[in-house]
GROMACS .gro file of C-alpha atoms in nm:
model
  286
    1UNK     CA    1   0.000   0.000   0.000
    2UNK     CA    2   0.147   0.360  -0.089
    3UNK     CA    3   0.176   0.629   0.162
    4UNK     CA    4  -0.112   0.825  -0.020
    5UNK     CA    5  -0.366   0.538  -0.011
    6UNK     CA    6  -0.279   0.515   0.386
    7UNK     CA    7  -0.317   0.828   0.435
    8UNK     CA    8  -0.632   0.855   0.306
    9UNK     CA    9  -0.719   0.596   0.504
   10UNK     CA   10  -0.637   0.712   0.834
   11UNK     CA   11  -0.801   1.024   0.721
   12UNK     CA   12  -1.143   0.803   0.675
   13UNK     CA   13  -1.058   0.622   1.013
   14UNK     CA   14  -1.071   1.004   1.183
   15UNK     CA   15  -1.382   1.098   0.974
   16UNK     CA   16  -1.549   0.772   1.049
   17UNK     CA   17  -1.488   0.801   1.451
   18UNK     CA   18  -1.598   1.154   1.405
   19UNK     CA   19  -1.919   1.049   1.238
   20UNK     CA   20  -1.977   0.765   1.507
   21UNK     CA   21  -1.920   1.008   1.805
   22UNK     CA   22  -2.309   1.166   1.652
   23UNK     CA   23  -2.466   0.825   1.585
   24UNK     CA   24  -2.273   0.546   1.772
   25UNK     CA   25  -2.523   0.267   1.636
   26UNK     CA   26  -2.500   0.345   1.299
   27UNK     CA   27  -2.405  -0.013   1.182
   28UNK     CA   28  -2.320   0.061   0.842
   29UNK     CA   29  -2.030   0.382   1.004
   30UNK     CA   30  -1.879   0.096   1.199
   31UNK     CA   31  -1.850  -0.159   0.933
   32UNK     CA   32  -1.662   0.133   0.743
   33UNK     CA   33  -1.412   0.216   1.041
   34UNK     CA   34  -1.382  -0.186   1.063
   35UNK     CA   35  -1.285  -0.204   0.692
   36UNK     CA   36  -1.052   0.077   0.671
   37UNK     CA   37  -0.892  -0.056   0.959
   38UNK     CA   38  -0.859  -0.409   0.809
   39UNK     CA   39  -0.706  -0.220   0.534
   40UNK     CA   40  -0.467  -0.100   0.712
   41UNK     CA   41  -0.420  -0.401   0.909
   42UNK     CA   42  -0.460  -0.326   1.259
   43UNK     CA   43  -0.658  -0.659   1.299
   44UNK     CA   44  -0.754  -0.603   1.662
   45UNK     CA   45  -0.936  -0.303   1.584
   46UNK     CA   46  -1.073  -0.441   1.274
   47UNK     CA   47  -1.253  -0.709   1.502
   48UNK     CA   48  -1.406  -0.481   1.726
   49UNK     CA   49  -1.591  -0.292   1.499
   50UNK     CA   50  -1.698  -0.566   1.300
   51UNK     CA   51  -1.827  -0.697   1.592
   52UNK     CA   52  -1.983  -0.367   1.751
   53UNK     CA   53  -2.168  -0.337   1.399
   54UNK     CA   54  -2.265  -0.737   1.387
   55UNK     CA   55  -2.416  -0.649   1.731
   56UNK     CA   56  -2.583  -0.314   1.622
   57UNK     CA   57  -2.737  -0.546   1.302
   58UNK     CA   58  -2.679  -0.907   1.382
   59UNK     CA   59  -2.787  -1.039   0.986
   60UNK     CA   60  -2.523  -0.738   0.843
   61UNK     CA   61  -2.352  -0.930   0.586
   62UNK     CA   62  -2.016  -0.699   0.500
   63UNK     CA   63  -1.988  -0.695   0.873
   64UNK     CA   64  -1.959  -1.100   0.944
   65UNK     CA   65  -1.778  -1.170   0.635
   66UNK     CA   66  -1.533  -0.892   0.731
   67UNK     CA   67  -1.471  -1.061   1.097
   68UNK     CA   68  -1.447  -1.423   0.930
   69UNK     CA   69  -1.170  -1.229   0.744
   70UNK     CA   70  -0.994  -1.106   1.021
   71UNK     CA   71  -0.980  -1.418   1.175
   72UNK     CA   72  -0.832  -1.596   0.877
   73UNK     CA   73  -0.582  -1.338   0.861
   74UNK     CA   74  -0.458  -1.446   1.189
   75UNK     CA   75  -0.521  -1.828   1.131
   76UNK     CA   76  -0.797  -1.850   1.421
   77UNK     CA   77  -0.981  -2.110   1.177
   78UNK     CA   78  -1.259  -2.198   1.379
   79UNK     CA   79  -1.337  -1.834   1.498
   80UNK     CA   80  -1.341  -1.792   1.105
   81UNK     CA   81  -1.576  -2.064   1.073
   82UNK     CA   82  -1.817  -1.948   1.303
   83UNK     CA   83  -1.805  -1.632   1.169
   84UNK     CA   84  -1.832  -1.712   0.805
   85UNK     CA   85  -2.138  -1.916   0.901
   86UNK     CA   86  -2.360  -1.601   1.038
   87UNK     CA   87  -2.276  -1.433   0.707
   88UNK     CA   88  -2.373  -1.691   0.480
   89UNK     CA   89  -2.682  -1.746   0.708
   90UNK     CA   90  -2.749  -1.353   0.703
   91UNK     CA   91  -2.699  -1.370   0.289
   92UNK     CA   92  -2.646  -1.738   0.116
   93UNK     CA   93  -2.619  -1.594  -0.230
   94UNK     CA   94  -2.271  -1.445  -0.178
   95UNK     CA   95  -2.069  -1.670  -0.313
   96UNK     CA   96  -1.783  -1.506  -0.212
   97UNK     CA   97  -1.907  -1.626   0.110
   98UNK     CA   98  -1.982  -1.948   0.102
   99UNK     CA   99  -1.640  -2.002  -0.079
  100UNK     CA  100  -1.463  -1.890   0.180
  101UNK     CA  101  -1.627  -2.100   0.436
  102UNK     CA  102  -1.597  -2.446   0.256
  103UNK     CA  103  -1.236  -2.382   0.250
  104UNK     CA  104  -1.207  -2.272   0.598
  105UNK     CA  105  -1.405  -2.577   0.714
  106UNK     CA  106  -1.185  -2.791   0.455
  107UNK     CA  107  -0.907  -2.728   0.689
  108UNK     CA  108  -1.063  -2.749   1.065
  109UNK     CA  109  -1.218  -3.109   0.840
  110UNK     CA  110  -1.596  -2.969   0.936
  111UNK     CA  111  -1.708  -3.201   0.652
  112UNK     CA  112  -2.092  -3.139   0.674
  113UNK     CA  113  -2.027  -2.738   0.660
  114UNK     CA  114  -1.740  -2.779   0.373
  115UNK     CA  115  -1.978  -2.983   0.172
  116UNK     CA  116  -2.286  -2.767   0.233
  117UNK     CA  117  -2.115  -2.456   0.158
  118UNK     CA  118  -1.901  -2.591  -0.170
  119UNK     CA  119  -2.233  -2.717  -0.353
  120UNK     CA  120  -2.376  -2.378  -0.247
  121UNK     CA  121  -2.072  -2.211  -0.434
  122UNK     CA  122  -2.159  -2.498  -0.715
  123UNK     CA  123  -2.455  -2.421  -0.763
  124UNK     CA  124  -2.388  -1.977  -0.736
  125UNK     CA  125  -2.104  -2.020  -0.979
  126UNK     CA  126  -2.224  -1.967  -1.320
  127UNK     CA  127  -1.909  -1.835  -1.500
  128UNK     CA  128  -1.713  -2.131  -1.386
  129UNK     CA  129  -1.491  -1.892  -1.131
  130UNK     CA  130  -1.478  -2.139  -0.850
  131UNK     CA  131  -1.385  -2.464  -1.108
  132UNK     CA  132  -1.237  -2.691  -0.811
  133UNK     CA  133  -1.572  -2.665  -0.558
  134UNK     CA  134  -1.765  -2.913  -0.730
  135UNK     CA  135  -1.543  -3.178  -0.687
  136UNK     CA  136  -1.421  -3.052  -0.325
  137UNK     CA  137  -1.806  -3.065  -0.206
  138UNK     CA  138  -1.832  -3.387  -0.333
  139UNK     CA  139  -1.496  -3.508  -0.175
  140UNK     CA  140  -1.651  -3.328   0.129
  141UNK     CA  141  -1.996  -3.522   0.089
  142UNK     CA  142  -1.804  -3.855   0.064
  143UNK     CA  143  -1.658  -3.794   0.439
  144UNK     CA  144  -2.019  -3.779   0.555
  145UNK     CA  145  -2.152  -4.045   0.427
  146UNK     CA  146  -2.422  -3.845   0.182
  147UNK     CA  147  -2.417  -4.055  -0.186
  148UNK     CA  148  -2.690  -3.865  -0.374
  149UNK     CA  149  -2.533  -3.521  -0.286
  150UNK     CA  150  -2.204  -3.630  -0.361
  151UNK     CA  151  -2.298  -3.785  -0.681
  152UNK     CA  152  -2.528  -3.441  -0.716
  153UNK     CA  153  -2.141  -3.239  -0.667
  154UNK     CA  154  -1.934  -3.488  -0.890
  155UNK     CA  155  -2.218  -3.440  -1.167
  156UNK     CA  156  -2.133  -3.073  -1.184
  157UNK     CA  157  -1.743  -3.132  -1.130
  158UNK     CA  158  -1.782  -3.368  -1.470
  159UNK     CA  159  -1.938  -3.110  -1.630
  160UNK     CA  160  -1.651  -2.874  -1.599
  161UNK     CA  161  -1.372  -3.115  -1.637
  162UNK     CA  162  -1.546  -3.377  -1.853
  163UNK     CA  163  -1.238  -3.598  -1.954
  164UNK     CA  164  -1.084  -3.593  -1.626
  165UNK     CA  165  -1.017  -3.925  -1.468
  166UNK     CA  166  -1.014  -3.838  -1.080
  167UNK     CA  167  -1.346  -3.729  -1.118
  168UNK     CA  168  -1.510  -3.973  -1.312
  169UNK     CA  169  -1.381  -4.244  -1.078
  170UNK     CA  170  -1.508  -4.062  -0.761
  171UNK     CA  171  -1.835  -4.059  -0.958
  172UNK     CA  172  -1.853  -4.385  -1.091
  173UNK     CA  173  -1.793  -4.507  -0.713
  174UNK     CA  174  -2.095  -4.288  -0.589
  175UNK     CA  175  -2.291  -4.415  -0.854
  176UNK     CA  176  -2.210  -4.768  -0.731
  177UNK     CA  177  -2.293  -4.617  -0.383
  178UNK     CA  178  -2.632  -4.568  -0.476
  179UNK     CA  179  -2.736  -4.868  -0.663
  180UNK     CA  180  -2.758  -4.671  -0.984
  181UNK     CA  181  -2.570  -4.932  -1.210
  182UNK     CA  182  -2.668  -4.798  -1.559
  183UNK     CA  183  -2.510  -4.464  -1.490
  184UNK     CA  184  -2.215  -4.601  -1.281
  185UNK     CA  185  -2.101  -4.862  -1.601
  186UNK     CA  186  -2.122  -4.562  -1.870
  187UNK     CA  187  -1.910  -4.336  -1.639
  188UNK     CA  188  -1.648  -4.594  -1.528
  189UNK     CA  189  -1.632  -4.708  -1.915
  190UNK     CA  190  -1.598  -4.335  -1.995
  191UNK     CA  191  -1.290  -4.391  -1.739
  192UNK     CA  192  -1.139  -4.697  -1.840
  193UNK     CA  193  -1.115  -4.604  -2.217
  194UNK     CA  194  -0.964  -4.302  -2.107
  195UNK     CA  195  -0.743  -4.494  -1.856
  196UNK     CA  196  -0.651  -4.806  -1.901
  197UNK     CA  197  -0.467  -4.864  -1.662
  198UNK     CA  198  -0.751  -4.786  -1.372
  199UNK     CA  199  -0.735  -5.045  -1.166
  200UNK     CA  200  -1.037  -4.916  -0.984
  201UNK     CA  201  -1.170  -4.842  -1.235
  202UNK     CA  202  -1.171  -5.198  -1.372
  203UNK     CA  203  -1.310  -5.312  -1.008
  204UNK     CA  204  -1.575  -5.067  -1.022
  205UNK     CA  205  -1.661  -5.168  -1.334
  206UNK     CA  206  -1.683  -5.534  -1.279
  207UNK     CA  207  -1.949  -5.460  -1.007
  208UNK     CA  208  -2.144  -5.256  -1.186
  209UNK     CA  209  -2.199  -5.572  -1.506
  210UNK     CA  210  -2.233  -5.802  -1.235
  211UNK     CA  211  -2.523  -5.647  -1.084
  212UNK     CA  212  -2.657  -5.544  -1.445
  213UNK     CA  213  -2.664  -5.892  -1.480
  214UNK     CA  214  -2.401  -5.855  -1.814
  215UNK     CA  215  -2.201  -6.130  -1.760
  216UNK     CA  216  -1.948  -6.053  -2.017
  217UNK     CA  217  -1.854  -5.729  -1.950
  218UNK     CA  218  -1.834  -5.824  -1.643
  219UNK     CA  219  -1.589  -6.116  -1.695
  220UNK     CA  220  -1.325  -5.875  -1.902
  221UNK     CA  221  -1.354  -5.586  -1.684
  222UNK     CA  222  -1.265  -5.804  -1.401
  223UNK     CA  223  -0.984  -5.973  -1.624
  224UNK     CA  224  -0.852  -5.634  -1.682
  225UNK     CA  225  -0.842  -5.563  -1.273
  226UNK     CA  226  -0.691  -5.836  -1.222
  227UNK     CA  227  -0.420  -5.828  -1.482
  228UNK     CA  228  -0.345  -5.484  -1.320
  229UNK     CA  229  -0.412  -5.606  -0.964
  230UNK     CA  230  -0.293  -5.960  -0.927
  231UNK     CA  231  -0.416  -5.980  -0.544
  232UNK     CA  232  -0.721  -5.855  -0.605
  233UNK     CA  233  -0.902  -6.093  -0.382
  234UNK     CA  234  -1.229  -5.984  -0.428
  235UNK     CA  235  -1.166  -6.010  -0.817
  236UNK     CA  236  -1.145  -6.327  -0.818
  237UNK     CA  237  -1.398  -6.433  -0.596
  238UNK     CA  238  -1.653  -6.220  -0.781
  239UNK     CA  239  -1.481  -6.367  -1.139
  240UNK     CA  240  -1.535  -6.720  -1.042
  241UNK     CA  241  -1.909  -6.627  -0.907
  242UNK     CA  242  -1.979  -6.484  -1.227
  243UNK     CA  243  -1.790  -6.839  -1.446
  244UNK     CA  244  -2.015  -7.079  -1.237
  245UNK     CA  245  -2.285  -6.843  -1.289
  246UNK     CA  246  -2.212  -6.880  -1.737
  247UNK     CA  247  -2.152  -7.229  -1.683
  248UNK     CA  248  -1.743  -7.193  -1.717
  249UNK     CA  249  -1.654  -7.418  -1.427
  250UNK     CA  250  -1.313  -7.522  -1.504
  251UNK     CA  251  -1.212  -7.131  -1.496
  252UNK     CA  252  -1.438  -7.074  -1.187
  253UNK     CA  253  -1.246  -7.365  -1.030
  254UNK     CA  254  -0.950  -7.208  -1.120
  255UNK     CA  255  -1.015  -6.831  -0.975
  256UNK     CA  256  -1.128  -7.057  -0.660
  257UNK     CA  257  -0.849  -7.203  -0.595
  258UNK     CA  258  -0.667  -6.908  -0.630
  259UNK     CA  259  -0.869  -6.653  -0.399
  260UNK     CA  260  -0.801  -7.039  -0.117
  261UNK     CA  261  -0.411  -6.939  -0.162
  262UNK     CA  262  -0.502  -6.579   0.027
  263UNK     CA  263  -0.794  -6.710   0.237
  264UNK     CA  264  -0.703  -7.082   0.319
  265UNK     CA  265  -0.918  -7.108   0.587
  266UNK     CA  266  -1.212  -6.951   0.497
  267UNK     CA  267  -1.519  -7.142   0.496
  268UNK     CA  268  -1.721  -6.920   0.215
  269UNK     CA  269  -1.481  -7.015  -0.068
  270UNK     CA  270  -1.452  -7.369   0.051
  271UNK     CA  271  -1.854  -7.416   0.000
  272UNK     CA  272  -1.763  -7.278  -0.333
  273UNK     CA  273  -1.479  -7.440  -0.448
  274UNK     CA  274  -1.651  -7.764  -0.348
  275UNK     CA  275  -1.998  -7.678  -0.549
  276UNK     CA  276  -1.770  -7.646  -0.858
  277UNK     CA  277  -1.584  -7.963  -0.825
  278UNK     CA  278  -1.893  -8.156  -0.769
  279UNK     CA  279  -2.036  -7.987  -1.117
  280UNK     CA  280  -1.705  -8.131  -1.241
  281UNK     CA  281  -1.752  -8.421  -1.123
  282UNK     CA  282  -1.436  -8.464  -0.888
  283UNK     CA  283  -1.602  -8.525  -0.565
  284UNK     CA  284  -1.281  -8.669  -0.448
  285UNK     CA  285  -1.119  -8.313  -0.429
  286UNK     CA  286  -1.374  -8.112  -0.266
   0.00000   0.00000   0.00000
């Protein structure tokens, strides 16, 4: 800041307090005297008349988003958060706002606010100025446990980054989240011709034929995860299901026997293994 644009600031600062001396509850004076103060950073007395106008007019926007400032400024991220919240409360179409709170809550990991207030910038942002808080609510959605808004969030994250493979995974997984298999194969397709080498893609993928009922698919994309993830138990569990299921029991056998080698004891894949080698006919090895 040059010397001229502080002076004129501590010029407004005596003008202001001059002002206030007449009408000491003007709220809109002592948002001004806070702002040229934060200007000038003297913090401290930035706070206090933010606050002294948030008291004078508790749903004063400027005046809470101002104080949630401050308190960033000096890393007090939880003051900032509760701050941040009253303004986006007194006005939740300022984006500005609600951007500035889903990061803040990022940080202190208040999911449920970060996620709330990230869609809300989502949704505000029409000229794509915020590109990143689609995906970040949805990330933030994921923590809590909320599917259809997170799969809401990674919709409009796609949308703005439509060939990016991050995002499609995250969305193909929420898809699978909420039993909505049609849309969760064409995304994680979308992903694995872009990636090929996805192996969670290719797991996700598998899932999704297998509870479409397309057996094929469901075979190769589970070939592919399997190539790229030899330990893949669950691969080839769900591989050999899907074998004995087409009538391929030598190569259910097979996928079997391997999934025994990480599980020898477990009693699930024994059943199996020994329902496939009576199909087969070797009773003696079950």
């Amino acid at each position: 800041m040059s010397d001229d644009e502080t002076q004129k600031l501590e010029e407004m600062v005596g003008l202001l307090k001059s002002q206030l001396m007449v009408k000491p509850k003007d709220a809109h004076k002592r948002y001004q005297l806070g702002s040229a103060y934060h200007r000038l950073g003297k913090l401290e007395l930035a706070e206090k008349a933010y606050s002294r106008a948030a008291k004078l007019k508790p749903d004063h926007y400027p005046s809470l988003f101002g104080l949630g400032k401050v308190h960033l400024a000096r890393e007090e991220w939880h003051e900032a958060v509760e701050a941040l919240k009253q303004a986006t409360v007194a006005k939740p179409e300022r984006l500005e706002g609600q951007n500035e709170l889903g990061r803040v809550a990022l940080r202190v990991e208040a999911w449920d606010i970060a996620a709330r207030a990230l869609h809300e910038v989502a949704k505000l942002d029409e000229s794509g100025e915020v590109p990143d808080a689609p995906a970040l609510a949805g990330d933030a959605y994921v923590k809590v446990q909320e599917h259809a808004e997170a799969v809401d969030a990674y919709e409009r994250a796609i949308k703005l980054h439509p060939d990016e493979p991050g995002i499609l995974l995250k969305l193909g997984r929420e898809y699978n989240a909420v039993q909505d298999w049609s849309a969760a194969q064409r995304t994680l397709r979308s992903l694995t011709h872009i990636d090929d080498g996805n192996t969670e893609g290719f797991k996700l993928l598998g899932a999704a034929c297998c509870e479409l009922k397309e057996d094929e698919p469901a075979i190769e994309a589970y070939r592919r995860a399997l190539e790229l993830d030899p330990d893949y138990l669950r691969g080839h569990m769900a591989i050999g299901e899907v074998y004995e299921k087409t009538d391929q029991d030598e190569l259910a056998l097979n996928s079997y026997k391997v999934a025994l080698r990480f599980l020898p004891e477990d009693h699930g894949i024994h059943f199996k293994l020994g329902r496939v080698l009576k199909r087969l006919g070797k009773c003696g090895e079950a």
